[in-house]
mmCIF file of C-alpha atoms and ligand atoms in Angstrom:
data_model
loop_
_atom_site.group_PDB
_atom_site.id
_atom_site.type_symbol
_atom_site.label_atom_id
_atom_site.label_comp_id
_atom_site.label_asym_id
_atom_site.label_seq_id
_atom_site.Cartn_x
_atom_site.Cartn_y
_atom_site.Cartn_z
ATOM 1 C CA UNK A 1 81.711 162.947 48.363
ATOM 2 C CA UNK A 2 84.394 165.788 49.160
ATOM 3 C CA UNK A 3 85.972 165.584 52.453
ATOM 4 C CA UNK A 4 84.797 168.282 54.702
ATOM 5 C CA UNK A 5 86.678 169.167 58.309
ATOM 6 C CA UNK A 6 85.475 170.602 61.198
ATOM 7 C CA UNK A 7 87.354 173.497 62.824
ATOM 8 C CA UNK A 8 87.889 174.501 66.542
ATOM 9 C CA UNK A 9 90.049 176.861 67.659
ATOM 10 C CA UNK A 10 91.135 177.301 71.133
ATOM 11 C CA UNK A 11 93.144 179.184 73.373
ATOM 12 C CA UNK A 12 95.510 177.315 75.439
ATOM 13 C CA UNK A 13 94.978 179.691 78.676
ATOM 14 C CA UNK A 14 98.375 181.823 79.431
ATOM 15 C CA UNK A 15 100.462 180.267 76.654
ATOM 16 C CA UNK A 16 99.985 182.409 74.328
ATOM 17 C CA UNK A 17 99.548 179.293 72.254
ATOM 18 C CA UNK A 18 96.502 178.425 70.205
ATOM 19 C CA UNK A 19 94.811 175.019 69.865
ATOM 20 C CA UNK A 20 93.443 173.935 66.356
ATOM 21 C CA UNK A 21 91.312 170.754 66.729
ATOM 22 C CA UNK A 22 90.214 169.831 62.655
ATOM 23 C CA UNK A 23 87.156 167.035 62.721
ATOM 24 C CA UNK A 24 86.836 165.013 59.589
ATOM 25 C CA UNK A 25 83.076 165.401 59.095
ATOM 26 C CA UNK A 26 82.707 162.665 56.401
ATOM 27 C CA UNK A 27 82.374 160.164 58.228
ATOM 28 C CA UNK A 28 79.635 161.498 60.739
ATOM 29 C CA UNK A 29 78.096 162.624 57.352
ATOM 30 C CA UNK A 30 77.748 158.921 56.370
ATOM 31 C CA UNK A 31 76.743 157.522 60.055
ATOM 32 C CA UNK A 32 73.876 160.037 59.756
ATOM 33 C CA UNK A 33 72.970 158.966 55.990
ATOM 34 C CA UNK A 34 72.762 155.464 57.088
ATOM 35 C CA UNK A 35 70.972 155.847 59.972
ATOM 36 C CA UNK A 36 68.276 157.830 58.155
ATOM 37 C CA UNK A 37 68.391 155.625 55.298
ATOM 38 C CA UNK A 38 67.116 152.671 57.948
ATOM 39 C CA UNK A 39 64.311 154.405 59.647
ATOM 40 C CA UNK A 40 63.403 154.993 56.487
ATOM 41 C CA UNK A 41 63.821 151.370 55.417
ATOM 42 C CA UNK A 42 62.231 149.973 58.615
ATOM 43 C CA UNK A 43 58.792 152.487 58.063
ATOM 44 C CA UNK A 44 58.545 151.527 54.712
ATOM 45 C CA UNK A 45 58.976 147.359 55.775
ATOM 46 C CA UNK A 46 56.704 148.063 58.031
ATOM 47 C CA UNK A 47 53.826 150.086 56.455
ATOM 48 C CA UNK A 48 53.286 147.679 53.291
ATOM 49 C CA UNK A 49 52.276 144.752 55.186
ATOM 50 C CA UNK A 50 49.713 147.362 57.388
ATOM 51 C CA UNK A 51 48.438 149.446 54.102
ATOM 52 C CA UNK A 52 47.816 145.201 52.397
ATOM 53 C CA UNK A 53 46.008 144.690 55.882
ATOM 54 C CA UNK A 54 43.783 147.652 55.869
ATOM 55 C CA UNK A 55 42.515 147.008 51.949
ATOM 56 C CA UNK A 56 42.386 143.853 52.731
ATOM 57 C CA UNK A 57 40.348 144.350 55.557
ATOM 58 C CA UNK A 58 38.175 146.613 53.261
ATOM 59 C CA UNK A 59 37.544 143.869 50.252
ATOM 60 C CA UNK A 60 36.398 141.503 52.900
ATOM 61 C CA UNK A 61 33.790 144.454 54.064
ATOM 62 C CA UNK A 62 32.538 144.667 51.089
ATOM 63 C CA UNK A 63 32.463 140.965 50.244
ATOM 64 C CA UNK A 64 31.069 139.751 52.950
ATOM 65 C CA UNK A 65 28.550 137.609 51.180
ATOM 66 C CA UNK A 66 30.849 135.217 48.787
ATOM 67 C CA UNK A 67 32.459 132.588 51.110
ATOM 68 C CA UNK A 68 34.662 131.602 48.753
ATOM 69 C CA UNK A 69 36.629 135.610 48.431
ATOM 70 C CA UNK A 70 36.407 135.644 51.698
ATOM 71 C CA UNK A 71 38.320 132.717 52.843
ATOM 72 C CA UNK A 72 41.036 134.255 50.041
ATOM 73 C CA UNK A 73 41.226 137.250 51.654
ATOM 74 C CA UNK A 74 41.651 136.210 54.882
ATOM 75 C CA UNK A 75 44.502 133.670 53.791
ATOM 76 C CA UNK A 76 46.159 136.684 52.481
ATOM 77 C CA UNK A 77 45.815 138.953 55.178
ATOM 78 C CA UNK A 78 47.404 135.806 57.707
ATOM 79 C CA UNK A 79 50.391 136.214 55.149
ATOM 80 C CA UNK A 80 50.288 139.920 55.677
ATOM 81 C CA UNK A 81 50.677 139.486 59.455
ATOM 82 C CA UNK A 82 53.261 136.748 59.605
ATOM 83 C CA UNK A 83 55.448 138.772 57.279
ATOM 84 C CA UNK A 84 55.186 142.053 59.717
ATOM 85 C CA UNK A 85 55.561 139.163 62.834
ATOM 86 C CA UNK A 86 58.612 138.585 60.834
ATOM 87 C CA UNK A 87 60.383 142.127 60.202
ATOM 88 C CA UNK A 88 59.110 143.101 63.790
ATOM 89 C CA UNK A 89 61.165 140.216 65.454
ATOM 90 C CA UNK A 90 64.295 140.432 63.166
ATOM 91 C CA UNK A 91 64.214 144.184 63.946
ATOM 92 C CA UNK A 92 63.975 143.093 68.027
ATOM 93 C CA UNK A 93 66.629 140.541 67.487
ATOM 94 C CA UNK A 94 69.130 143.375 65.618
ATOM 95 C CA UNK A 95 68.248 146.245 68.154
ATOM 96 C CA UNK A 96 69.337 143.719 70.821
ATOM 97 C CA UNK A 97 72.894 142.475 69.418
ATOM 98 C CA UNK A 98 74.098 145.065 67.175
ATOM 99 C CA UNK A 99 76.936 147.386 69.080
ATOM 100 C CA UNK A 100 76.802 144.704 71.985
ATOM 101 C CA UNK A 101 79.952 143.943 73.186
ATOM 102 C CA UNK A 102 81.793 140.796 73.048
ATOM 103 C CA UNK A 103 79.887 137.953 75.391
ATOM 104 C CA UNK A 104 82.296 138.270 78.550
ATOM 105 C CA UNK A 105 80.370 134.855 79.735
ATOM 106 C CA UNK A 106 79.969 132.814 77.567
ATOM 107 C CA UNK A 107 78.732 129.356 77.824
ATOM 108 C CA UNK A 108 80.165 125.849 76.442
ATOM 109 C CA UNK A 109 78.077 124.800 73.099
ATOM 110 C CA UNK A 110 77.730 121.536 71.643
ATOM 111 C CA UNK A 111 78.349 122.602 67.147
ATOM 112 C CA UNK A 112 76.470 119.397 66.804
ATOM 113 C CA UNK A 113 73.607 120.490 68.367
ATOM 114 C CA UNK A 114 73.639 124.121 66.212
ATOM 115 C CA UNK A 115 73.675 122.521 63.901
ATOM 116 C CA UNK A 116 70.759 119.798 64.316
ATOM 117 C CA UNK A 117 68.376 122.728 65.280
ATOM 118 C CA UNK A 118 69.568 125.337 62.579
ATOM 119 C CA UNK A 119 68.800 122.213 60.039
ATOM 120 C CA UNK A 120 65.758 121.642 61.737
ATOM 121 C CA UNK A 121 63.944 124.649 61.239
ATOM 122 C CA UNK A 122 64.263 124.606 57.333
ATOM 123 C CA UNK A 123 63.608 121.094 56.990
ATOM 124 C CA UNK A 124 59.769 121.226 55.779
ATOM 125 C CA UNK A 125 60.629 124.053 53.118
ATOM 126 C CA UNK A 126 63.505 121.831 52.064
ATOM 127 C CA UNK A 127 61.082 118.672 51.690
ATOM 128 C CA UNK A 128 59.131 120.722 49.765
ATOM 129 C CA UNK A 129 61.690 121.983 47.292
ATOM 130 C CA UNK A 130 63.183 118.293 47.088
ATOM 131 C CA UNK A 131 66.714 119.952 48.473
ATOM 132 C CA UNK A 132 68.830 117.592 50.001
ATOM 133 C CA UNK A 133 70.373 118.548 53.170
ATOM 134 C CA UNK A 134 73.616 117.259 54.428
ATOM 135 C CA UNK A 135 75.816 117.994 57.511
ATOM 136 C CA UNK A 136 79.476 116.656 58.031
ATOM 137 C CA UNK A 137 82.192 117.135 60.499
ATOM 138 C CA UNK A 138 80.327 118.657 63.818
ATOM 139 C CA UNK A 139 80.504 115.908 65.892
ATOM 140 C CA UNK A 140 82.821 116.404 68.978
ATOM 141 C CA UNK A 141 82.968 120.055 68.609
ATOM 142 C CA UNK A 142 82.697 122.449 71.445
ATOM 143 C CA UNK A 143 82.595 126.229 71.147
ATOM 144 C CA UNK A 144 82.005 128.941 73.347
ATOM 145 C CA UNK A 145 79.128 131.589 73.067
ATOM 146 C CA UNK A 146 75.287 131.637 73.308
ATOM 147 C CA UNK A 147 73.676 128.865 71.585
ATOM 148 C CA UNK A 148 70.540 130.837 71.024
ATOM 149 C CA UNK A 149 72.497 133.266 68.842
ATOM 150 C CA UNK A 150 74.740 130.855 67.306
ATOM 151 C CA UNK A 151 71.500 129.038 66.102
ATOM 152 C CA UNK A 152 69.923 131.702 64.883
ATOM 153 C CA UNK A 153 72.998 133.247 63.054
ATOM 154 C CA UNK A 154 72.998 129.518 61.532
ATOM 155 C CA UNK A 155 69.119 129.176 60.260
ATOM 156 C CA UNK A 156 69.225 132.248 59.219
ATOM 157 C CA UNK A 157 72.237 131.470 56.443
ATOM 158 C CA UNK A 158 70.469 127.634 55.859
ATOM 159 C CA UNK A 159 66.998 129.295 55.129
ATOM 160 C CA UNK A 160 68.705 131.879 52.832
ATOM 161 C CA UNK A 161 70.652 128.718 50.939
ATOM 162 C CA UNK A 162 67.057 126.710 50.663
ATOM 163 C CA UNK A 163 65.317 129.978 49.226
ATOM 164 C CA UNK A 164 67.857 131.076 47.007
ATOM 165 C CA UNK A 165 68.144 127.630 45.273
ATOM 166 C CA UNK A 166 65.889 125.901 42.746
ATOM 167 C CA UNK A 167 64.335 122.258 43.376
ATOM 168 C CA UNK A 168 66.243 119.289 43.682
ATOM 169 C CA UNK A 169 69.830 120.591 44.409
ATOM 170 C CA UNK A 170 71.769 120.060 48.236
ATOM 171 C CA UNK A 171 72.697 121.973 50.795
ATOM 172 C CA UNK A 172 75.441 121.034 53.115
ATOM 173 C CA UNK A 173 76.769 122.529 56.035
ATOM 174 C CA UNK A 174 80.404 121.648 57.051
ATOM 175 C CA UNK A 175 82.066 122.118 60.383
ATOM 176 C CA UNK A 176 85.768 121.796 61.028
ATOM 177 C CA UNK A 177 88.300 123.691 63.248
ATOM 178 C CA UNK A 178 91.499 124.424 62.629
ATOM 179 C CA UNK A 179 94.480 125.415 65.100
ATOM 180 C CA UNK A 180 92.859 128.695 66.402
ATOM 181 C CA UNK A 181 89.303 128.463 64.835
ATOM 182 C CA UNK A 182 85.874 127.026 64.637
ATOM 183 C CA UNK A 183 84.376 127.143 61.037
ATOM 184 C CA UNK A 184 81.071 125.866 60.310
ATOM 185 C CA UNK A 185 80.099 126.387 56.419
ATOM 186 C CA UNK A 186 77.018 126.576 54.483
ATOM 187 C CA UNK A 187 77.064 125.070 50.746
ATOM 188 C CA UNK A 188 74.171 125.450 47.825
ATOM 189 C CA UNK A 189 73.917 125.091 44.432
ATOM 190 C CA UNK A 190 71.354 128.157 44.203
ATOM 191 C CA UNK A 191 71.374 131.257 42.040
ATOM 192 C CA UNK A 192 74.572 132.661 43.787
ATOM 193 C CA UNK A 193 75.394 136.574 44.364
ATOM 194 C CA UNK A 194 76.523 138.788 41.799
ATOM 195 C CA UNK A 195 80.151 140.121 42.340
ATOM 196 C CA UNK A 196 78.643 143.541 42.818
ATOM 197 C CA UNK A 197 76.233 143.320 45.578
ATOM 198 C CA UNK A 198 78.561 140.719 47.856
ATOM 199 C CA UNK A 199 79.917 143.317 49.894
ATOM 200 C CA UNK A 200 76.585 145.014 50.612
ATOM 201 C CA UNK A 201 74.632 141.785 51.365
ATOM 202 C CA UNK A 202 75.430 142.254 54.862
ATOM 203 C CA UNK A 203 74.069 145.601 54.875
ATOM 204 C CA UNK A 204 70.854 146.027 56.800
ATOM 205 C CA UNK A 205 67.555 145.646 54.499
ATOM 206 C CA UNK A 206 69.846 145.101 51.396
ATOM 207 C CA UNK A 207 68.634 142.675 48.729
ATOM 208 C CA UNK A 208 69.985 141.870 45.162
ATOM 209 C CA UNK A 209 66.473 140.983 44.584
ATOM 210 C CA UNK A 210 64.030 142.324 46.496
ATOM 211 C CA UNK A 211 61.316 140.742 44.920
ATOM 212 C CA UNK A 212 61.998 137.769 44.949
ATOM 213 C CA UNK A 213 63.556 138.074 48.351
ATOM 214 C CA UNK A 214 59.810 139.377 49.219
ATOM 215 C CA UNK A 215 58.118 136.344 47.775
ATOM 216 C CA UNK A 216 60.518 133.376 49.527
ATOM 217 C CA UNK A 217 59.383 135.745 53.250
ATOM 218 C CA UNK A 218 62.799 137.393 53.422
ATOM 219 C CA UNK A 219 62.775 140.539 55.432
ATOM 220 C CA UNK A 220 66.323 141.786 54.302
ATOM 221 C CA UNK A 221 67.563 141.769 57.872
ATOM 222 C CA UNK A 222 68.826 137.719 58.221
ATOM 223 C CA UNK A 223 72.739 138.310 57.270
ATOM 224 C CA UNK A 224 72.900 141.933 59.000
ATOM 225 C CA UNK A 225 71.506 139.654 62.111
ATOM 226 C CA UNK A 226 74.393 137.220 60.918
ATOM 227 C CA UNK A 227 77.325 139.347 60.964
ATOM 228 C CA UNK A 228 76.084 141.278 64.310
ATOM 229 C CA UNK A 229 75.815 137.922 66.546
ATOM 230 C CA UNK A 230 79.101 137.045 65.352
ATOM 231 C CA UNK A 231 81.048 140.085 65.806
ATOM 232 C CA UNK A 232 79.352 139.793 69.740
ATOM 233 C CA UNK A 233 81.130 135.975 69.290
ATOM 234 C CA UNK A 234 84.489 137.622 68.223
ATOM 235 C CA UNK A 235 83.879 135.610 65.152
ATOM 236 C CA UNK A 236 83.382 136.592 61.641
ATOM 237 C CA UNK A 237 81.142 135.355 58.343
ATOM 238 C CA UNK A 238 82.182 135.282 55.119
ATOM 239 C CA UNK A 239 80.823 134.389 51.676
ATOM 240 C CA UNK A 240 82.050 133.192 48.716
ATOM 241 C CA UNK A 241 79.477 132.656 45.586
ATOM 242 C CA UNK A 242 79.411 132.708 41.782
ATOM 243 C CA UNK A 243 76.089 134.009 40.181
ATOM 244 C CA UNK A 244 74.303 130.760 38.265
ATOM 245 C CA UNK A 245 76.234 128.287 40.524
ATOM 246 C CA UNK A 246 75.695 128.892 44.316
ATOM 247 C CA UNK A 247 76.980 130.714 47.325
ATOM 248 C CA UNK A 248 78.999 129.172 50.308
ATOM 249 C CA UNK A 249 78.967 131.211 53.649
ATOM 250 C CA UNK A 250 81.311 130.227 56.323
ATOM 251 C CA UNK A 251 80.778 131.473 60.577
ATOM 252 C CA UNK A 252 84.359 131.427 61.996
ATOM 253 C CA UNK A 253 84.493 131.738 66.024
ATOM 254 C CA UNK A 254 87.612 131.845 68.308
ATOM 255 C CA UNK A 255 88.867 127.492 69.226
ATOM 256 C CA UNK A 256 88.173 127.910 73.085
ATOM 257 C CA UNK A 257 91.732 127.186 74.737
ATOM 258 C CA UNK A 258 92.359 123.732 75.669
ATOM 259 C CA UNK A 259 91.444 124.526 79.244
ATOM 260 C CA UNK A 260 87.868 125.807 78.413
ATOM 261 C CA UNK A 261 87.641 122.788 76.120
ATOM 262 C CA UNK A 262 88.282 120.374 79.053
ATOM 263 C CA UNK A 263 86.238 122.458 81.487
ATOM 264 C CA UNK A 264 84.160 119.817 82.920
ATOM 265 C CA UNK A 265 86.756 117.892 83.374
ATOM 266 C CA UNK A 266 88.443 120.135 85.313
ATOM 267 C CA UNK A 267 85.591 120.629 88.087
ATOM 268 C CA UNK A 268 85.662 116.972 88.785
ATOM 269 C CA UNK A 269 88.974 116.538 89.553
ATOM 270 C CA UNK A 270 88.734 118.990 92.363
HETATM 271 P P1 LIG B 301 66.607 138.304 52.864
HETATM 272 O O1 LIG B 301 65.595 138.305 53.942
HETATM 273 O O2 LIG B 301 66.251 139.209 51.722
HETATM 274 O O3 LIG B 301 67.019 136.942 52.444
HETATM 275 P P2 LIG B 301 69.283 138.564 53.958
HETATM 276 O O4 LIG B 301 69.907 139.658 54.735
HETATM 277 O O5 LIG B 301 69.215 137.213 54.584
HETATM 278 O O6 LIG B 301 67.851 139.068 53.536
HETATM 279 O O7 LIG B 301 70.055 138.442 52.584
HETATM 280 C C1 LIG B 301 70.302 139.612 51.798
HETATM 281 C C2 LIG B 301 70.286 139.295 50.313
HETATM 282 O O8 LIG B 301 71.424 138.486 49.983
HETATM 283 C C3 LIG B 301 69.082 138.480 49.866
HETATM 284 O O9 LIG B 301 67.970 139.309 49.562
HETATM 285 C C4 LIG B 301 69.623 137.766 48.626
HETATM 286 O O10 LIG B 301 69.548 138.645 47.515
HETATM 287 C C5 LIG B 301 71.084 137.562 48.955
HETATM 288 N N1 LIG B 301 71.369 136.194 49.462
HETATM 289 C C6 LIG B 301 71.547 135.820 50.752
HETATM 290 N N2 LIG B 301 71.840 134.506 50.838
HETATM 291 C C7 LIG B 301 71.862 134.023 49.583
HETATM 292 C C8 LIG B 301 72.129 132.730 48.987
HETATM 293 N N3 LIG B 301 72.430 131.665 49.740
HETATM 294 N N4 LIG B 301 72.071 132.633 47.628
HETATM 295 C C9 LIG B 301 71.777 133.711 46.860
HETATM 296 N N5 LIG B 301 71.526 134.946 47.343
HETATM 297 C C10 LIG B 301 71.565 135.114 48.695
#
């Protein structure tokens, strides 16, 4: 894309001077692009599950009298629905957190606890798939944000890891801090990301596969969520993954200072 400026020009009143203000246009250019690119995105998410519904709805019409269709159609349009429940919350969550800015109070969270119920929302689908899961290192460790986010920023990278991964493999999630930060890491063994598409994962709707992201009930909006909730954390999420052997994501968030660690403390000693 060539560059392409802007140009004002203004007097400066009495000087005799002349103001030249030059705006790089580019990058409005590509704002725009993307922003059109997701409405676009979002009516097309959203009018696949409706135009399934309404044939659906149709078949069933006309096949009224066989039981045995119509129990199969109506199984498929309850998939149909949960799938636009799905995009239609994601889409709520993103409106609400993306551009936010940084929580100015936040509140003390146990990692433990993110963990436990990040863990437990994927633990049927795990069961399922035979995929161990395994946690180390949370215990003990307090961070500062809204746990609601946190544990939603969480699932959303553990139900990724189950769905991306074949049967019978693990999928750990490590916590640790070091001397500034809080890192809590997500292992598997899966299909991994190829080199190509790992900066655009994060990229609202963006899917190396969109099939098969389709089939496991992705919506294309989980890491976007991600990376939103924990720029509003002051945090970050990486990834690291090799295609054929698995993907490890890690959420790094600000150590609280000592002080806001010992916080409770602190009120009972006045
Ligand atoms: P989706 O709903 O499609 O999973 P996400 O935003 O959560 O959307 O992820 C974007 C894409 O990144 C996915 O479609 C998938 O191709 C890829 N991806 C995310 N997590 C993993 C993982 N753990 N292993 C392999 N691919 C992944």
């Amino acid at each position: 894309d060539a560059t392409s400026f802007a140009v004002r020009v203004a007097p400066l009143g009495g000087t005799g001077l002349v103001l030249v203000l030059a705006e790089d246009q580019t990058e409005r250019r590509r704002v725009e692009a993307v922003r059109r690119d997701f409405v676009a995105n979002i009516s097309h998410e959203l009018k696949t599950p409706i135009g399934a519904l309404s044939l659906l709805a149709e078949t069933i019409t006309d096949a009224s009298d066989d039981p045995e269709a119509v129990r199969r159609f109506t199984g498929r349009m309850q998939q149909e629905t949960s799938r636009l429940t799905s995009v239609i919350q994601d889409l709520i969550t993103l409106s609400r957190i993306q551009g936010a800015e940084p929580m100015a109070d936040p509140e003390r969270i146990d990692v433990e606890t993110v963990v436990e119920e990040a863990l437990d929302a994927v633990r049927t689908t795990a069961d399922t798939k035979e995929i161990e899961l395994v946690t180390s290192g949370a215990e003990g460790i307090v961070a500062l944000g809204d746990e609601g986010l946190l544990v939603t920023a969480l699932r959303n990278l553990v139900a990724n890891a189950v769905a991306y991964s074949p049967e019978r493999t693990r999928v750990s999630v490590m916590a640790q801090t070091t001397d500034t930060e809080i890192e809590i890491s997500v292992a598997d063994q899966g299909i991994g990301i190829p080199a190509q598409d790992l900066e655009r994962i994060f990229e609202r709707f963006y899917r190396v596969d969109a099939a098969r992201s389709r089939a496991t009930g992705g919506t294309g909006l989980g890491l976007a969520i991600v990376k939103h909730i924990m720029t509003h954390h002051r945090g970050e999420v990486t990834v690291w993954s090799k295609e054929g052997s698995g993907s490890t994501f890690t959420l790094r968030l600000p150590r609280p200072e000592p002080r806001e660690q010992t916080h409770s403390e602190d009120t009972t000693e006045r």
